[in-house]
XYZ file of C-alpha atoms in Angstrom:
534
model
C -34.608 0.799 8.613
C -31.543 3.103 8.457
C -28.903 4.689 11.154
C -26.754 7.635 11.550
C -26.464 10.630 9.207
C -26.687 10.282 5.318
C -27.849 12.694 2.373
C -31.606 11.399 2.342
C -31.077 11.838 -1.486
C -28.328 9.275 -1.634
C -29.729 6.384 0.527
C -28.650 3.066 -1.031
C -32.162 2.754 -2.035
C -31.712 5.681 -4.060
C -28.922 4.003 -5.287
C -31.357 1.085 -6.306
C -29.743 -1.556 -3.760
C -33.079 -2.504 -1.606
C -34.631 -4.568 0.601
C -31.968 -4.963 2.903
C -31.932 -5.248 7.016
C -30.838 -2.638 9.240
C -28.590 -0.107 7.631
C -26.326 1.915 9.723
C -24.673 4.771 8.212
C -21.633 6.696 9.043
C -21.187 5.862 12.396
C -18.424 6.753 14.872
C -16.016 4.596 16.616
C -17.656 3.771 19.853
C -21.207 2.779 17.970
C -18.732 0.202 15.377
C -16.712 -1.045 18.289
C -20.029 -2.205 19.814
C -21.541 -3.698 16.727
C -18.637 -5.685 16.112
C -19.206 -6.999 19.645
C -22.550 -7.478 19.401
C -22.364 -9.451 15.768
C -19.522 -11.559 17.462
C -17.035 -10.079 15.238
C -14.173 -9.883 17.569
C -12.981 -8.899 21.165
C -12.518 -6.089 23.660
C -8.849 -5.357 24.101
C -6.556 -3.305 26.113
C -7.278 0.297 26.142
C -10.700 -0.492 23.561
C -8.687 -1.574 20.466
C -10.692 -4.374 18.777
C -9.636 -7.716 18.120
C -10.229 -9.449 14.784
C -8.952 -12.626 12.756
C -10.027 -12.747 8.761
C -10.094 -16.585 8.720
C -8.316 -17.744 5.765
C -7.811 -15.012 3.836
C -4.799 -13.017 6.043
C -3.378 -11.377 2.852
C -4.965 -9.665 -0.773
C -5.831 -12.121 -3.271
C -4.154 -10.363 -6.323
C -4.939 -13.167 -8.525
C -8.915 -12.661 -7.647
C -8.951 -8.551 -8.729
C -10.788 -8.317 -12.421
C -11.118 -4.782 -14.339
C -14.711 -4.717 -16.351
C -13.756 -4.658 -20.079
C -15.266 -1.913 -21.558
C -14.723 0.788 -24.453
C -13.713 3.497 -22.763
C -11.118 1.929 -20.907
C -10.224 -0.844 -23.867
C -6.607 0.892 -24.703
C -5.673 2.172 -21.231
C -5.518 -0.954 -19.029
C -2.474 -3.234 -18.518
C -4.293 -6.339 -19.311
C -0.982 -8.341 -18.998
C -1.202 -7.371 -15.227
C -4.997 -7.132 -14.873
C -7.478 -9.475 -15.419
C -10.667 -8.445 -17.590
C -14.221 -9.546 -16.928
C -17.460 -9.119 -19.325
C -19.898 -6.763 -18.729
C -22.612 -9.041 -19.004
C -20.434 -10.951 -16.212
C -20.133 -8.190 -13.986
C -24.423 -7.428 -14.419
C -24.893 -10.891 -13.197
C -22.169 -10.509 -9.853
C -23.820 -7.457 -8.765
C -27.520 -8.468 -9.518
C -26.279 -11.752 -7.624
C -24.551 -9.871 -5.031
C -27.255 -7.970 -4.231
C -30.247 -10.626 -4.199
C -27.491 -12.190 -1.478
C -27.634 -9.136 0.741
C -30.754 -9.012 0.959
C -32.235 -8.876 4.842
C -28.901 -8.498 6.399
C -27.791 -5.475 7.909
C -24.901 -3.708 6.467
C -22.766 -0.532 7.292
C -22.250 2.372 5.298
C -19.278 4.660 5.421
C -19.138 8.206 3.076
C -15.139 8.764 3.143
C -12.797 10.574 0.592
C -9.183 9.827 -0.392
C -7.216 12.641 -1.579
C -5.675 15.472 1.072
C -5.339 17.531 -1.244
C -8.786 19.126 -2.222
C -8.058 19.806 -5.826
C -8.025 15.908 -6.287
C -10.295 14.487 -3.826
C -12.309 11.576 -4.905
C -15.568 11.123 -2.832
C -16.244 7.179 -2.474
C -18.998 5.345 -0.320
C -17.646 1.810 1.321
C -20.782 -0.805 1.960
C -19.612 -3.335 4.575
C -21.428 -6.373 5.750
C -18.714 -6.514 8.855
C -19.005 -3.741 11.804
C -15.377 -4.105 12.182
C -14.424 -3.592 7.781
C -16.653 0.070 8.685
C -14.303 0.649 11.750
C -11.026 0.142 9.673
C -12.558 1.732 6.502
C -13.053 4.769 9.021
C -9.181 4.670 10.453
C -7.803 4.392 6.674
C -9.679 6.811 4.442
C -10.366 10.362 5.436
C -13.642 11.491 7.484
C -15.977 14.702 5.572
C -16.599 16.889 8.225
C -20.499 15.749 9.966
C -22.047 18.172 8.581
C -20.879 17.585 5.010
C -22.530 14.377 5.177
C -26.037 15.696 4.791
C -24.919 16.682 1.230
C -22.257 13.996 0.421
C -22.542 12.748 -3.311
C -20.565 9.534 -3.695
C -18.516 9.298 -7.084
C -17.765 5.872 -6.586
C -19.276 2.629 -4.314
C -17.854 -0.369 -2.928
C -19.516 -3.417 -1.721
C -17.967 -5.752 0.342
C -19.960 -8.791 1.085
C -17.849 -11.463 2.701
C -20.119 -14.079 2.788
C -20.856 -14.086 -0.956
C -19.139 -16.811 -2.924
C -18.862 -16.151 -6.945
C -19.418 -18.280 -9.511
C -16.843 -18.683 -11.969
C -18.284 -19.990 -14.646
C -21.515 -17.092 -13.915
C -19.368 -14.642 -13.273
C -16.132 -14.795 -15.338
C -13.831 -15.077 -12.444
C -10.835 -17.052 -11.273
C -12.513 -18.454 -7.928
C -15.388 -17.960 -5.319
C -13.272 -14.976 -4.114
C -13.108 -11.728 -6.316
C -12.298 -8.617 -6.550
C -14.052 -6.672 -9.647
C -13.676 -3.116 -10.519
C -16.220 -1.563 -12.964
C -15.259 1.795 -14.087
C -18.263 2.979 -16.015
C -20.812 1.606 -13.288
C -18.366 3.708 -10.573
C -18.437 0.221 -8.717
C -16.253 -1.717 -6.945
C -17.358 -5.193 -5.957
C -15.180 -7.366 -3.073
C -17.017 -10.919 -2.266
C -15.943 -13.479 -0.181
C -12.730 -12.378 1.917
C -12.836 -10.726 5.157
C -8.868 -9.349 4.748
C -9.346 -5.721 5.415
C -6.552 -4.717 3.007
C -8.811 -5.509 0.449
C -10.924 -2.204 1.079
C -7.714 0.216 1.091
C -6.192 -1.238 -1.911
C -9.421 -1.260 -4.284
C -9.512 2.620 -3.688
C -5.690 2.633 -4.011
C -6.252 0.838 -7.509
C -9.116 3.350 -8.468
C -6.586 6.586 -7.599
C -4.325 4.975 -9.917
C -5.877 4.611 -12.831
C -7.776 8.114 -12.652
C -5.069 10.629 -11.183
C -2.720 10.014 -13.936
C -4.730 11.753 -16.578
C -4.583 14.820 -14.586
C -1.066 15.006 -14.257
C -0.802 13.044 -10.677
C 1.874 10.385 -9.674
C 0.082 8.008 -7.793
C 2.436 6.428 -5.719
C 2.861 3.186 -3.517
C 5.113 5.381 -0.345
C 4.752 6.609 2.805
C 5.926 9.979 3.116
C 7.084 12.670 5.689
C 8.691 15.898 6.175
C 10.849 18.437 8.193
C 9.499 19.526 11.621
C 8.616 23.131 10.868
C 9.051 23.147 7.427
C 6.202 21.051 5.060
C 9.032 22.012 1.641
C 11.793 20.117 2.914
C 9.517 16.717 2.402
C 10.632 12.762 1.088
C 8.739 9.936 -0.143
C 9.614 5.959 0.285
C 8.284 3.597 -2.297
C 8.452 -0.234 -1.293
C 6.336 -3.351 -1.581
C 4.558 -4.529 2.272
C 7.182 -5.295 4.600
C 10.304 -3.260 3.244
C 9.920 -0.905 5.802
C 7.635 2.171 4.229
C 5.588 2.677 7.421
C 8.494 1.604 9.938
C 10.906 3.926 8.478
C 9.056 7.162 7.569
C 7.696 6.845 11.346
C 10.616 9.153 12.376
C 10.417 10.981 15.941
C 12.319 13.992 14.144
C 10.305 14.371 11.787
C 6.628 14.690 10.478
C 4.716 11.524 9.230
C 2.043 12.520 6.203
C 1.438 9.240 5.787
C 2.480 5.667 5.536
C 1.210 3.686 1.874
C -0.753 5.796 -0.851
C 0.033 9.302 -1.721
C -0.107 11.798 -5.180
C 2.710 13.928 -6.587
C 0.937 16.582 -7.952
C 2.018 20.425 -9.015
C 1.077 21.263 -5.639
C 3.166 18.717 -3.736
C 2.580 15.415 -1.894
C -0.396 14.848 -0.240
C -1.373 11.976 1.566
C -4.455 9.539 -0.052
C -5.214 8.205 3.066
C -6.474 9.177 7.110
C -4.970 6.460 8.776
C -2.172 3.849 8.827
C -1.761 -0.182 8.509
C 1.077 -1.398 10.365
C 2.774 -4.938 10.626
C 2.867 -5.573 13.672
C 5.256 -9.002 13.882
C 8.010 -8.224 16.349
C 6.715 -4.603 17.439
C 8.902 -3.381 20.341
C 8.560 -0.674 22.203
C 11.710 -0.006 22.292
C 12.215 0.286 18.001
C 8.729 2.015 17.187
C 7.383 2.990 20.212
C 4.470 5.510 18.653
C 3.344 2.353 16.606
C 3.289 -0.269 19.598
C 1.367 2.380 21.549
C -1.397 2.302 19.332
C -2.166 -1.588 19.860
C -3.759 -0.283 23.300
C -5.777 2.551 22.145
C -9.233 2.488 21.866
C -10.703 1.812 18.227
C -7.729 0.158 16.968
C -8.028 -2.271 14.786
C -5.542 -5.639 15.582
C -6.062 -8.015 12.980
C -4.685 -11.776 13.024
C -2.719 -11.383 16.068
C -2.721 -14.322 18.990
C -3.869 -12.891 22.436
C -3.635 -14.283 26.303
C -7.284 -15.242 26.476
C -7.369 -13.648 30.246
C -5.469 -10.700 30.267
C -5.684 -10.136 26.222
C -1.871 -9.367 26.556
C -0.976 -9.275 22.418
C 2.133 -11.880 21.559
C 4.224 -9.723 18.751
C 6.478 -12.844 18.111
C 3.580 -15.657 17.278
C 2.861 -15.728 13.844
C 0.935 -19.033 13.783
C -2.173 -17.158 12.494
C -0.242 -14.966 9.804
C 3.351 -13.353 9.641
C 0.832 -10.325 8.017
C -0.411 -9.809 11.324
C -1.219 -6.021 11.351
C -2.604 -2.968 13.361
C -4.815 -0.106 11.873
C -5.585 3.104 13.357
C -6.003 6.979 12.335
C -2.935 9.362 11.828
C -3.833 11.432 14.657
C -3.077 8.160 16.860
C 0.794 9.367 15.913
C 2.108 12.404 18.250
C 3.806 13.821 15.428
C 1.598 13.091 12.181
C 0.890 15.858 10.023
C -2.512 17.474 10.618
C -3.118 18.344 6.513
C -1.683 15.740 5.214
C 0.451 17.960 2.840
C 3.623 18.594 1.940
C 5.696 20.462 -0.680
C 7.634 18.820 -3.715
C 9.563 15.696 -2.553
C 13.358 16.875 -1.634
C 14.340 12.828 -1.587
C 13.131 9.596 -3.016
C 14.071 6.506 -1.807
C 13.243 3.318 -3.086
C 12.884 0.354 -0.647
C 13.978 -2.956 -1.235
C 14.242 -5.893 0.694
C 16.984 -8.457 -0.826
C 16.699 -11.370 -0.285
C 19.640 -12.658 -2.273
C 21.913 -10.099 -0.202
C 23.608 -8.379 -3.117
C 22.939 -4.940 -2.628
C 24.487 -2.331 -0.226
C 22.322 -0.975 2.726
C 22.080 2.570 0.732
C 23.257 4.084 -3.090
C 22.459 7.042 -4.840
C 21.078 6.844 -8.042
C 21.185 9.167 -11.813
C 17.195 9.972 -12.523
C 17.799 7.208 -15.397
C 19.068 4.840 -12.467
C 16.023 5.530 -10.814
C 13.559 5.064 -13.505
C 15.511 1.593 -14.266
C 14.859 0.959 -10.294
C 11.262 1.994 -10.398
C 10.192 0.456 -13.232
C 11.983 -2.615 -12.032
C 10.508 -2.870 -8.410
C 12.785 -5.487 -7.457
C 12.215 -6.801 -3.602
C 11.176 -9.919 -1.799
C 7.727 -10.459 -0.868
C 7.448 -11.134 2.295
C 5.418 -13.858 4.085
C 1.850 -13.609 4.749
C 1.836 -10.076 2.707
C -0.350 -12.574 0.318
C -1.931 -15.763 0.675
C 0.951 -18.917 0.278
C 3.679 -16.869 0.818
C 5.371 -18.288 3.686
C 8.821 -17.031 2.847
C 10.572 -14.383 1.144
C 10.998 -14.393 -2.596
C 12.291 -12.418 -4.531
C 9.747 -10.695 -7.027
C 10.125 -7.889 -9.800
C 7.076 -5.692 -8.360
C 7.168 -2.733 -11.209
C 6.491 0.982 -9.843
C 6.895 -0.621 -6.136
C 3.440 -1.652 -6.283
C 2.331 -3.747 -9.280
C -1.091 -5.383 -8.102
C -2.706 -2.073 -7.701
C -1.325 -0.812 -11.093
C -4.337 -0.447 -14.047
C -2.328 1.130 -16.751
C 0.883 0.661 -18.017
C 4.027 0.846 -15.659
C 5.943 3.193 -18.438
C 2.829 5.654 -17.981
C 3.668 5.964 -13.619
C 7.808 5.924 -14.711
C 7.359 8.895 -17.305
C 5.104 10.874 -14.575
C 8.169 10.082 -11.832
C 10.572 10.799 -13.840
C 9.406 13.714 -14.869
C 8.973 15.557 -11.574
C 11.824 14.118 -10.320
C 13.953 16.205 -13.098
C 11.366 19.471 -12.823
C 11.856 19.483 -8.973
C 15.682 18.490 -8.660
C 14.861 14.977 -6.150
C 17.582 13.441 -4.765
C 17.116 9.689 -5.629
C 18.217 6.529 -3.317
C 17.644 2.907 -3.046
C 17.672 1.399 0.257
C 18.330 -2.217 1.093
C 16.239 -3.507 4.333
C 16.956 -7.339 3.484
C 20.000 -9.409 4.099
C 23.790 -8.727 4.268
C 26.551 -11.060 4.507
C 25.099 -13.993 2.632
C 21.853 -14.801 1.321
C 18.241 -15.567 3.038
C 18.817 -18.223 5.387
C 22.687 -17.619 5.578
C 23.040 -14.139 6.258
C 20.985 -11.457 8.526
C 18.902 -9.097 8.076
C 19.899 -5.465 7.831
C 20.071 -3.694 11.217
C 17.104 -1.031 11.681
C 19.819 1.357 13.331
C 21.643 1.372 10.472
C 19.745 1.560 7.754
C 17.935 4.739 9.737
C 21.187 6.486 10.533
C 21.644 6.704 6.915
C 18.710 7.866 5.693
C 18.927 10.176 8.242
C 22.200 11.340 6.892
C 20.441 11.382 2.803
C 17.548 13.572 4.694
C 19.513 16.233 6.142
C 22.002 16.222 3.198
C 25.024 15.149 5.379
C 25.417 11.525 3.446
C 26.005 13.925 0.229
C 29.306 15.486 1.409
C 30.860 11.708 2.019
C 32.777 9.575 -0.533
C 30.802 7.582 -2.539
C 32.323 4.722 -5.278
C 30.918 3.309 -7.771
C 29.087 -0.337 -7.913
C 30.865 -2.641 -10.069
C 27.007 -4.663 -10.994
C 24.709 -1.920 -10.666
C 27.036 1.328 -11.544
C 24.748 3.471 -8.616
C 27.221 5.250 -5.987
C 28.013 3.417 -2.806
C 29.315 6.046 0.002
C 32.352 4.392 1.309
C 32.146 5.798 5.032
C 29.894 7.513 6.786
C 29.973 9.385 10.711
C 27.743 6.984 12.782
C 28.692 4.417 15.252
C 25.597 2.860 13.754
C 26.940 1.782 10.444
C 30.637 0.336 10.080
C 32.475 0.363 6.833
C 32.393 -3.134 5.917
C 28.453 -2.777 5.683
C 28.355 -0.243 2.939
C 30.266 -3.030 1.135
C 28.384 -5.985 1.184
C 31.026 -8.235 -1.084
C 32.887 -7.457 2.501
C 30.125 -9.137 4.480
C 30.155 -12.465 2.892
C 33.072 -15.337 3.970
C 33.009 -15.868 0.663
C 33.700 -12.902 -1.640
C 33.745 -15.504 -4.339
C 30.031 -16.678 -3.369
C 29.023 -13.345 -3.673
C 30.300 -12.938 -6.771
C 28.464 -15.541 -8.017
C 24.982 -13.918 -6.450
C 25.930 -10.472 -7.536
C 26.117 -12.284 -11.204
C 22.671 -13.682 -11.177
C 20.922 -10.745 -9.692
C 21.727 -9.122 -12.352
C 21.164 -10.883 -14.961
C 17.457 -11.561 -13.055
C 17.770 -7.559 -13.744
C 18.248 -7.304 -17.261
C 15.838 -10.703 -18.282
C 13.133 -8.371 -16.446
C 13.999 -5.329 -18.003
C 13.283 -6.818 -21.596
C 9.261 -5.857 -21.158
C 10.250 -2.251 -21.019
C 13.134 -1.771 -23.302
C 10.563 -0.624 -26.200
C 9.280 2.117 -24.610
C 11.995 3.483 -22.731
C 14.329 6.966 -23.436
C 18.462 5.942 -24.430
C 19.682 6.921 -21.420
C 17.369 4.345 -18.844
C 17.761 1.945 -22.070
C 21.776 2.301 -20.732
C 21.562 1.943 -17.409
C 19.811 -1.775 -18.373
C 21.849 -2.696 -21.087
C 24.968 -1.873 -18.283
């Protein structure tokens, strides 16, 4: 028995997956809400958000994600970051998968990623959880109704929680996995109920197809001028840097907060909806952001709750520090309506050091940048995936290595070469610690590090004096016009009690630089080959 509006000629029966329970397609956000209540799936909170945990699994399980091995994408996958799986193996997970869903009820959704029409990539999102159908509907963007009665899916994904693969059957890592097939136009996601894991498959998908028609894929949020789409800027980072916190700015307009393109067009945004942490959410920092923890459809996910008055506690991580909220753009006053912008003005790259080296904001050459990108030094933060309980500091390349099929030179040559075509201003911005290390030091101060990106935005920050950065050789303004941001914080040798000890740090950054840096060196132009060699 089916529910809700589909193309009659693109049933999942059509589609050869049968003899399942009730299937409910494309519903809205009241008719999800009440499922999940009905299946048990979470609770009622304040203003109708819905209240979920994902048991054990509160983070992706990048170790879990397998690429199908086939011929026609043999030479184009970076099987050094990916891991491959059989097609015979992958025939058995689905034909297992499958035989396992049958009789339950499941939920479709018929979304598309891609703002921009020119590159819009129709996908259908199976869920056997009400509540993955509400998210799925928050994060990817909605075909107009009527659309539906004709929508032709390019790819599918199934996510089936309660299936456990078999390793040895299957030719995976664990009973969790993650398997993308590219010729079958199939995604498979089996026992994990962490939401993320529906975003970031399609994320994964964008990234190995846009690049062939001339797309930068990129792991940033992105905004622009009020009143004027040109004036626009992107901000790579790794979860927990501060992508969706800082490109949340009141003066400006938010396109989006994690996946967008580059194209010849512009930016546009991949995505209908944002995924915000939501440990120590004030009102007072990010009000739009807390506000949406009360509104109705909202999806909270691993945070602890008063039990009687379902009052949210922002400061209790005891479930996850990756506690997070989920919600549509249009939940944000001042989110853009098209999610389009013109050619990126500014890029800044977001980094969160842990070892407390690097000042709160530098400019960088377009070979510094490529050197920064392809590096994708940060610290991953805790609860971002599963046993990280602290920050460490990780070499992520392009900002986003997990969801990265091909080769990170392939994304760095496509940056790099619309960074020099459309004249972007390049930064890397430091939202870990100053004056000492993790542990020893503190973590940057928010007002600080968004009075000077402020200052990049509107071009004021390029008219101050800048030196030059004895271990990286980026520029380093020396003072800028805020009460917000004293000298001595621009200099973060300053910041220590012992300049010596910092030394020291500054020394094994980076050479924890240049040993990463060695993977690329073959296939890089003289000038980035420079900026590593120092």
């Amino acid at each position: 028995m089916t529910k809700g509006r589909v193309n009659p000629e693109r049933t999942l029966e059509q589609q050869g997956i049968t003899g399942l329970g009730e299937v409910h397609y494309n519903l809205l956000e009241p008719a999800l809400v009440e499922q999940a209540i009905l299946h048990g799936e979470g609770t009622l909170g304040k203003g109708g958000a819905l209240l979920v945990t994902t048991g054990k699994f509160t983070g992706r399980s990048p170790k879990d994600k397998h690429i199908v091995r086939t011929p026609s994408v043999e030479d184009h996958i970076w099987w050094d970051n990916n891991a491959p799986m059989e097609p015979e193996a992958f025939d058995r997970l689905y034909d297992d998968m499958i035989a396992h869903m049958k009789g339950r009820d499941y939920f479709v959704q018929d979304m598309y990623a891609g703002a921009d029409a020119n590159y819009r990539l129709d996908v259908r999102l199976v869920t056997e959880l009400a509540w993955h159908s509400l998210f799925i509907r928050h994060m990817f963007r909605r075909p107009e109704r009527d659309e539906l009665d004709t929508f032709e899916p390019e790819f599918t994904v199934i996510n089936c929680p309660t299936f456990k693969a078999d390793p040895a059957r299957h030719g995976c890592r664990s009973d969790t996995v993650i398997a993308m097939n590219f010729d079958r136009k199939l995604i498979l996601v089996g026992n994990t109920e962490y939401a993320g894991e529906n975003k970031k498959s399609i994320f994964s998908l964008l990234n190995y197809l846009l690049p062939e028609k001339g797309v930068m894929p990129m792991h940033c949020s992105a905004n622009h001028a009020k009143g004027n789409p040109v004036d626009s800027a992107i901000f790579f980072g790794l979860s927990g840097t501060g992508k969706t916190t800082l490109s949340a700015d009141p003066d400006r307009i938010l396109i989006g907060d994690d996946e967008h393109g580059w194209s010849d067009r512009g930016a546009f945004n991949f995505e209908g909806g944002c995924y915000a942490k939501t440990i120590s959410l004030s009102p007072e920092a990010e009000p739009e952001i807390y506000a949406t923890c009360s509104m109705f459809g909202t999806v909270i996910e691993n945070m602890v709750f008063d039990e009687e008055t379902l009052a949210l506690d922002f400061e209790d991580d005891s479930l996850t520090a990756n506690m997070r909220c989920a919600y549509p753009l249009d939940y944000i006053s001042n989110a853009s309506k098209t999610g389009l912008a013109g050619h990126p003005k500014n890029v800044i790259m977001l980094t969160c050091d842990a070892f407390g080296v690097l000042p709160p904001i530098a400019r960088l050459t377009p070979a510094q940048a490529m050197y920064h990108f392809l590096s994708g030094f940060t610290s991953k933060m805790a609860g971002t995936e599963r046993g990280i309980t602290e920050p460490q500091p990780v070499f992520s390349t392009c900002f986003g290595a997990p969801f990265m099929p091909r080769r990170p030179e392939v994304y760095g040559k496509l940056l790099r070469e619309k960074i020099a075509k459309h004249g972007a201003t390049c930064w890397l911005v430091n939202t870990g610690w100053t004056g000492g290390a993790f542990g020893t030091g503190s973590r940057m101060p928010i007002k600080a590090t968004r009075a000077l990106l402020s200052a990049a935005l509107n071009g004021s920050l390029a008219n101050v004096k800048f030196r030059k950065d004895p271990n990286f050789g980026f520029e380093v303004p020396v003072n800028v016009a805020s009460t917000a941001v004293p000298d001595i914080l621009l200099d973060p040798r300053r910041t220590w009690d012992d300049a010596s000890a910092y030394d020291r740090q500054a020394k094994k950054l980076v050479e924890m630089f240049a040993e990463n840096f060695t993977q690329y060196e073959e296939n890089i132009d003289d000038d980035v080959r420079a900026v590593a060699i120092g």
